[in-house]
Amino acid sequence: MNYGIYVPNFGEAISAQSLADLAAEAESVGWNGFFIWDHILYSKSKRLPMVDPWVALAAMAMKTEHIRIGTTVTPLARRRPWKLARETVTLDHLSRGRLTLTVGLGAPPDAEFSHFGEESDPRIRAAKLDEGLEILVGLWSGKAFSFQGEQFNIEKTVFRPPAFQSPRIPIWVGGFWLNKAPFRRAARWDGAFPLKSGSKITGKDLREIRAYIEQHRESTGHFDMVMMGYTPGDDPEKASKIIRPYVASGLTWWLESLFRGKNDYSDMVSRIRRGPTSGV
């Protein structure tokens, strides 16, 4: 069982420096991962300070040694896959193989896509996501690669160096349950990060999601089930009661969300220093 921190890439307390400091703090007290959101606007009505997640992740990689880092969730449809391939491989080498990439359609579609003239149709974004994943894996390989799809075309090329991790950088796929398509997509990769609109994922939900994914898995390799939520850092027994049903349902990563209210930096530090839940 692994425990990570889950924090937005926006807010008055958020900068590349503060995220790097928080990641180092998390590593020092035993958290296994530190994952940040990937937004460029998030809200059209709020003027939120925001940092680029890839620059922030580079700062985090430089200030830590062991903790796993990554995004949750990168909307691949609004990124050039070949540019993201360069960014992720560079970060994978910088971190010495500690990067995980989490992908999804992205939300909200108006603030993150149509506001900037990007395609917001979910079917087209899904097609770009699937083709983008194929392209990433091909370019990460360090071998000759070409691609002809409906959304993207790449002439034969080689990107070097290959990813630091072997066989490649792990890919988790985010999506809203009860939508089935994101979890058929997740079954082709390395992990699932389920959310539920308007309510929390339950232990029963997680068992159903895992069973559905297993129906569509072609590989027998390791597969992560990832959830985010809140636990009280000052009440280990209560925290264990919250997480235990998910662990029994196949959870492998619990991400402790620091997205609360005004995102006060001292509150974030305080929760991190209390450490992950033990005894689960």
CSV table of C-alpha atoms in Angstrom, one decimal:
chain,number,residue,atom,x,y,z
A,1,MET,CA,0.0,0.0,0.0
A,2,ASN,CA,1.3,3.4,-1.0
A,3,TYR,CA,0.4,6.9,0.3
A,4,GLY,CA,0.8,10.1,-1.7
A,5,ILE,CA,0.0,13.8,-1.5
A,6,TYR,CA,-2.5,15.3,-4.1
A,7,VAL,CA,-2.3,19.1,-4.6
A,8,PRO,CA,-3.5,21.6,-7.2
A,9,ASN,CA,-1.1,23.5,-9.4
A,10,PHE,CA,-2.9,26.7,-8.4
A,11,GLY,CA,-3.7,28.9,-5.4
A,12,GLU,CA,-2.1,31.8,-3.5
A,13,ALA,CA,0.3,29.4,-1.7
A,14,ILE,CA,1.3,27.6,-4.9
A,15,SER,CA,4.6,28.1,-6.7
A,16,ALA,CA,7.2,25.8,-8.2
A,17,GLN,CA,9.4,26.6,-5.1
A,18,SER,CA,6.6,25.9,-2.6
A,19,LEU,CA,5.6,22.6,-4.4
A,20,ALA,CA,9.3,21.5,-4.3
A,21,ASP,CA,9.5,22.3,-0.6
A,22,LEU,CA,6.3,20.4,0.1
A,23,ALA,CA,7.5,17.4,-1.9
A,24,ALA,CA,10.7,17.4,0.1
A,25,GLU,CA,8.8,17.6,3.4
A,26,ALA,CA,6.6,14.7,2.3
A,27,GLU,CA,9.5,12.6,1.4
A,28,SER,CA,11.2,13.3,4.8
A,29,VAL,CA,8.2,11.9,6.8
A,30,GLY,CA,7.5,8.8,4.7
A,31,TRP,CA,5.0,9.7,2.0
A,32,ASN,CA,5.5,7.5,-1.1
A,33,GLY,CA,4.4,10.0,-3.8
A,34,PHE,CA,3.6,13.6,-4.5
A,35,PHE,CA,1.1,14.3,-7.4
A,36,ILE,CA,0.0,17.7,-8.8
A,37,TRP,CA,-2.9,18.7,-11.0
A,38,ASP,CA,-2.4,19.9,-14.6
A,39,HIS,CA,-4.6,22.9,-15.3
A,40,ILE,CA,-4.0,26.1,-17.3
A,41,LEU,CA,-7.0,28.0,-16.1
A,42,TYR,CA,-9.4,25.8,-14.1
A,43,SER,CA,-12.0,28.6,-13.7
A,44,LYS,CA,-12.9,31.4,-16.0
A,45,SER,CA,-14.4,33.5,-13.2
A,46,LYS,CA,-11.5,33.3,-10.7
A,47,ARG,CA,-8.1,34.8,-11.2
A,48,LEU,CA,-6.1,32.0,-9.6
A,49,PRO,CA,-2.3,32.1,-9.5
A,50,MET,CA,-1.1,29.0,-11.3
A,51,VAL,CA,2.2,27.2,-12.1
A,52,ASP,CA,3.2,25.0,-15.0
A,53,PRO,CA,3.1,21.5,-13.7
A,54,TRP,CA,6.1,20.3,-15.7
A,55,VAL,CA,8.4,23.1,-14.5
A,56,ALA,CA,7.1,22.4,-10.9
A,57,LEU,CA,7.8,18.7,-11.2
A,58,ALA,CA,11.3,19.4,-12.4
A,59,ALA,CA,11.9,21.5,-9.2
A,60,MET,CA,10.4,18.7,-7.1
A,61,ALA,CA,12.7,16.1,-8.8
A,62,MET,CA,15.7,18.3,-8.0
A,63,LYS,CA,14.8,18.6,-4.3
A,64,THR,CA,13.9,14.9,-3.6
A,65,GLU,CA,15.5,11.5,-4.1
A,66,HIS,CA,13.0,8.7,-3.5
A,67,ILE,CA,9.4,9.9,-3.6
A,68,ARG,CA,7.4,9.2,-6.8
A,69,ILE,CA,6.2,12.3,-8.6
A,70,GLY,CA,3.7,13.0,-11.4
A,71,THR,CA,0.5,14.6,-12.6
A,72,THR,CA,-3.1,13.7,-11.8
A,73,VAL,CA,-4.5,14.4,-14.4
A,74,THR,CA,-2.9,15.6,-17.6
A,75,PRO,CA,-5.5,16.3,-20.4
A,76,LEU,CA,-3.4,14.8,-23.2
A,77,ALA,CA,-5.8,16.2,-25.9
A,78,ARG,CA,-4.6,19.7,-25.3
A,79,ARG,CA,-0.9,18.9,-25.5
A,80,ARG,CA,1.3,18.0,-28.5
A,81,PRO,CA,2.3,14.4,-27.8
A,82,TRP,CA,5.8,14.8,-29.2
A,83,LYS,CA,6.5,17.8,-27.0
A,84,LEU,CA,5.1,16.0,-24.0
A,85,ALA,CA,7.3,13.0,-24.9
A,86,ARG,CA,10.4,15.2,-24.7
A,87,GLU,CA,9.2,16.7,-21.4
A,88,THR,CA,8.3,13.4,-19.7
A,89,VAL,CA,11.5,11.7,-20.8
A,90,THR,CA,13.6,14.6,-19.6
A,91,LEU,CA,11.8,14.5,-16.2
A,92,ASP,CA,12.1,10.7,-16.0
A,93,HIS,CA,15.9,11.0,-16.3
A,94,LEU,CA,16.1,14.0,-14.0
A,95,SER,CA,14.2,12.1,-11.3
A,96,ARG,CA,16.1,8.8,-12.0
A,97,GLY,CA,12.9,6.9,-12.9
A,98,ARG,CA,10.4,8.3,-10.4
A,99,LEU,CA,7.8,9.8,-12.8
A,100,THR,CA,4.2,8.6,-13.3
A,101,LEU,CA,2.0,10.2,-15.9
A,102,THR,CA,-1.8,10.2,-15.3
A,103,VAL,CA,-4.0,11.1,-18.2
A,104,GLY,CA,-7.6,11.8,-18.9
A,105,LEU,CA,-10.0,13.9,-21.0
A,106,GLY,CA,-9.6,17.0,-18.8
A,107,ALA,CA,-12.1,19.3,-17.1
A,108,PRO,CA,-13.7,21.7,-17.3
A,109,PRO,CA,-14.0,21.6,-21.1
A,110,ASP,CA,-14.9,25.3,-21.4
A,111,ALA,CA,-12.2,26.8,-19.2
A,112,GLU,CA,-9.5,24.4,-20.3
A,113,PHE,CA,-10.3,23.9,-24.0
A,114,SER,CA,-13.0,26.0,-25.8
A,115,HIS,CA,-11.9,29.2,-24.0
A,116,PHE,CA,-8.6,28.9,-26.0
A,117,GLY,CA,-10.0,27.7,-29.3
A,118,GLU,CA,-9.2,24.1,-28.5
A,119,GLU,CA,-11.6,21.2,-29.4
A,120,SER,CA,-14.0,20.5,-26.6
A,121,ASP,CA,-16.0,17.7,-28.1
A,122,PRO,CA,-15.4,14.7,-25.8
A,123,ARG,CA,-15.3,12.2,-28.6
A,124,ILE,CA,-12.5,14.1,-30.4
A,125,ARG,CA,-10.6,14.6,-27.1
A,126,ALA,CA,-10.9,10.9,-26.4
A,127,ALA,CA,-9.5,10.1,-29.9
A,128,LYS,CA,-6.6,12.5,-29.3
A,129,LEU,CA,-6.0,10.9,-25.9
A,130,ASP,CA,-5.8,7.4,-27.3
A,131,GLU,CA,-3.6,8.3,-30.3
A,132,GLY,CA,-1.5,10.5,-28.0
A,133,LEU,CA,-0.8,7.6,-25.7
A,134,GLU,CA,0.3,5.4,-28.6
A,135,ILE,CA,2.6,8.2,-29.8
A,136,LEU,CA,4.1,8.8,-26.3
A,137,VAL,CA,5.0,5.1,-26.0
A,138,GLY,CA,6.5,5.0,-29.4
A,139,LEU,CA,8.6,8.0,-28.9
A,140,TRP,CA,9.7,6.9,-25.4
A,141,SER,CA,11.1,3.7,-26.9
A,142,GLY,CA,14.2,5.3,-28.4
A,143,LYS,CA,13.5,3.3,-31.6
A,144,ALA,CA,12.4,4.3,-35.1
A,145,PHE,CA,8.7,5.3,-34.9
A,146,SER,CA,6.0,6.6,-37.3
A,147,PHE,CA,2.3,7.1,-36.8
A,148,GLN,CA,-0.7,7.6,-39.0
A,149,GLY,CA,-4.0,8.3,-37.3
A,150,GLU,CA,-7.1,10.4,-37.6
A,151,GLN,CA,-5.8,13.1,-35.3
A,152,PHE,CA,-2.0,12.9,-35.6
A,153,ASN,CA,0.6,11.9,-38.2
A,154,ILE,CA,4.3,11.5,-37.6
A,155,GLU,CA,6.9,10.6,-40.2
A,156,LYS,CA,9.5,8.1,-39.2
A,157,THR,CA,11.7,9.5,-36.5
A,158,VAL,CA,13.7,8.5,-33.4
A,159,PHE,CA,13.6,10.3,-30.1
A,160,ARG,CA,16.7,9.7,-27.9
A,161,PRO,CA,17.3,9.1,-25.1
A,162,PRO,CA,14.6,6.5,-24.3
A,163,ALA,CA,12.7,6.7,-21.0
A,164,PHE,CA,14.7,6.0,-17.9
A,165,GLN,CA,12.2,3.5,-16.7
A,166,SER,CA,11.7,0.1,-18.3
A,167,PRO,CA,9.6,-0.9,-20.1
A,168,ARG,CA,8.3,2.7,-20.0
A,169,ILE,CA,7.0,5.5,-17.8
A,170,PRO,CA,3.9,4.2,-15.9
A,171,ILE,CA,0.6,5.5,-17.2
A,172,TRP,CA,-2.5,5.8,-15.0
A,173,VAL,CA,-5.8,6.8,-16.5
A,174,GLY,CA,-8.4,9.0,-14.8
A,175,GLY,CA,-12.1,9.0,-15.4
A,176,PHE,CA,-15.5,9.3,-13.9
A,177,TRP,CA,-17.4,6.2,-12.8
A,178,LEU,CA,-20.0,5.1,-14.0
A,179,ASN,CA,-18.6,6.0,-17.5
A,180,LYS,CA,-17.1,2.8,-18.8
A,181,ALA,CA,-14.8,4.1,-21.6
A,182,PRO,CA,-12.1,5.6,-19.3
A,183,PHE,CA,-11.8,2.2,-17.6
A,184,ARG,CA,-11.6,0.2,-20.8
A,185,ARG,CA,-8.8,2.7,-21.6
A,186,ALA,CA,-7.2,2.2,-18.2
A,187,ALA,CA,-7.2,-1.6,-18.7
A,188,ARG,CA,-4.7,-1.1,-21.5
A,189,TRP,CA,-2.2,0.7,-19.3
A,190,ASP,CA,-0.9,0.6,-15.7
A,191,GLY,CA,-3.4,2.0,-13.4
A,192,ALA,CA,-6.8,3.7,-12.9
A,193,PHE,CA,-7.7,6.8,-11.0
A,194,PRO,CA,-11.5,6.8,-10.6
A,195,LEU,CA,-13.6,9.8,-9.6
A,196,LYS,CA,-17.4,10.1,-9.1
A,197,SER,CA,-19.3,13.2,-10.0
A,198,GLY,CA,-21.2,14.6,-7.0
A,199,SER,CA,-20.2,11.9,-4.5
A,200,LYS,CA,-17.4,9.8,-3.2
A,201,ILE,CA,-16.2,6.5,-4.7
A,202,THR,CA,-17.2,3.7,-2.3
A,203,GLY,CA,-15.5,0.4,-1.5
A,204,LYS,CA,-18.3,-1.2,-3.6
A,205,ASP,CA,-17.6,1.1,-6.5
A,206,LEU,CA,-13.9,0.3,-6.3
A,207,ARG,CA,-14.6,-3.5,-6.4
A,208,GLU,CA,-16.9,-3.0,-9.4
A,209,ILE,CA,-14.3,-0.8,-11.2
A,210,ARG,CA,-11.6,-3.3,-10.6
A,211,ALA,CA,-13.7,-6.2,-11.8
A,212,TYR,CA,-14.7,-4.3,-14.9
A,213,ILE,CA,-11.0,-3.5,-15.7
A,214,GLU,CA,-10.0,-7.1,-15.2
A,215,GLN,CA,-12.6,-8.1,-17.8
A,216,HIS,CA,-10.7,-6.0,-20.3
A,217,ARG,CA,-7.1,-6.5,-19.2
A,218,GLU,CA,-4.8,-8.3,-21.7
A,219,SER,CA,-1.8,-8.2,-19.4
A,220,THR,CA,-1.2,-9.9,-16.1
A,221,GLY,CA,1.3,-7.4,-14.9
A,222,HIS,CA,1.0,-5.1,-11.9
A,223,PHE,CA,-2.0,-2.7,-12.0
A,224,ASP,CA,-2.5,0.2,-9.7
A,225,MET,CA,-5.9,1.3,-8.3
A,226,VAL,CA,-5.6,4.9,-7.1
A,227,MET,CA,-7.9,7.1,-5.1
A,228,MET,CA,-7.8,10.5,-3.6
A,229,GLY,CA,-9.6,11.7,-0.5
A,230,TYR,CA,-9.3,13.2,3.0
A,231,THR,CA,-8.2,11.7,6.3
A,232,PRO,CA,-7.7,13.4,9.7
A,233,GLY,CA,-4.0,13.5,10.4
A,234,ASP,CA,-4.6,13.8,14.1
A,235,ASP,CA,-6.8,10.7,14.4
A,236,PRO,CA,-5.1,7.6,13.1
A,237,GLU,CA,-7.9,5.2,14.0
A,238,LYS,CA,-10.5,7.3,12.1
A,239,ALA,CA,-8.1,7.6,9.2
A,240,SER,CA,-7.6,3.8,9.1
A,241,LYS,CA,-11.4,3.3,9.1
A,242,ILE,CA,-11.7,5.6,6.1
A,243,ILE,CA,-9.0,3.8,4.0
A,244,ARG,CA,-9.5,0.2,5.1
A,245,PRO,CA,-12.6,-0.6,3.0
A,246,TYR,CA,-10.7,0.6,-0.1
A,247,VAL,CA,-7.6,-1.4,0.6
A,248,ALA,CA,-9.9,-4.5,1.0
A,249,SER,CA,-11.3,-3.6,-2.5
A,250,GLY,CA,-7.9,-3.6,-4.2
A,251,LEU,CA,-6.6,-0.1,-3.6
A,252,THR,CA,-2.8,0.3,-4.1
A,253,TRP,CA,-2.4,4.1,-3.8
A,254,TRP,CA,-4.2,6.5,-1.5
A,255,LEU,CA,-3.7,10.2,-2.4
A,256,GLU,CA,-4.3,12.6,0.5
A,257,SER,CA,-5.9,15.7,-1.0
A,258,LEU,CA,-4.6,19.1,0.2
A,259,PHE,CA,-7.3,20.9,-1.8
A,260,ARG,CA,-9.2,22.5,0.9
A,261,GLY,CA,-10.7,26.0,1.2
A,262,LYS,CA,-8.0,28.7,0.8
A,263,ASN,CA,-5.1,26.2,0.5
A,264,ASP,CA,-3.2,27.8,3.3
A,265,TYR,CA,0.5,26.8,3.0
A,266,SER,CA,0.9,26.2,6.8
A,267,ASP,CA,-2.1,23.9,6.8
A,268,MET,CA,-0.6,21.9,3.9
A,269,VAL,CA,2.7,21.6,5.8
A,270,SER,CA,0.9,20.6,9.0
A,271,ARG,CA,-1.0,17.8,7.2
A,272,ILE,CA,2.1,16.5,5.4
A,273,ARG,CA,4.1,16.4,8.7
A,274,ARG,CA,1.5,14.2,10.4
A,275,GLY,CA,2.4,11.6,7.9
A,276,PRO,CA,0.5,8.9,6.1
A,277,THR,CA,-2.0,6.6,7.7
A,278,SER,CA,-0.4,3.6,9.4
A,279,GLY,CA,-1.8,0.2,10.3
A,280,VAL,CA,-4.0,-0.3,7.2
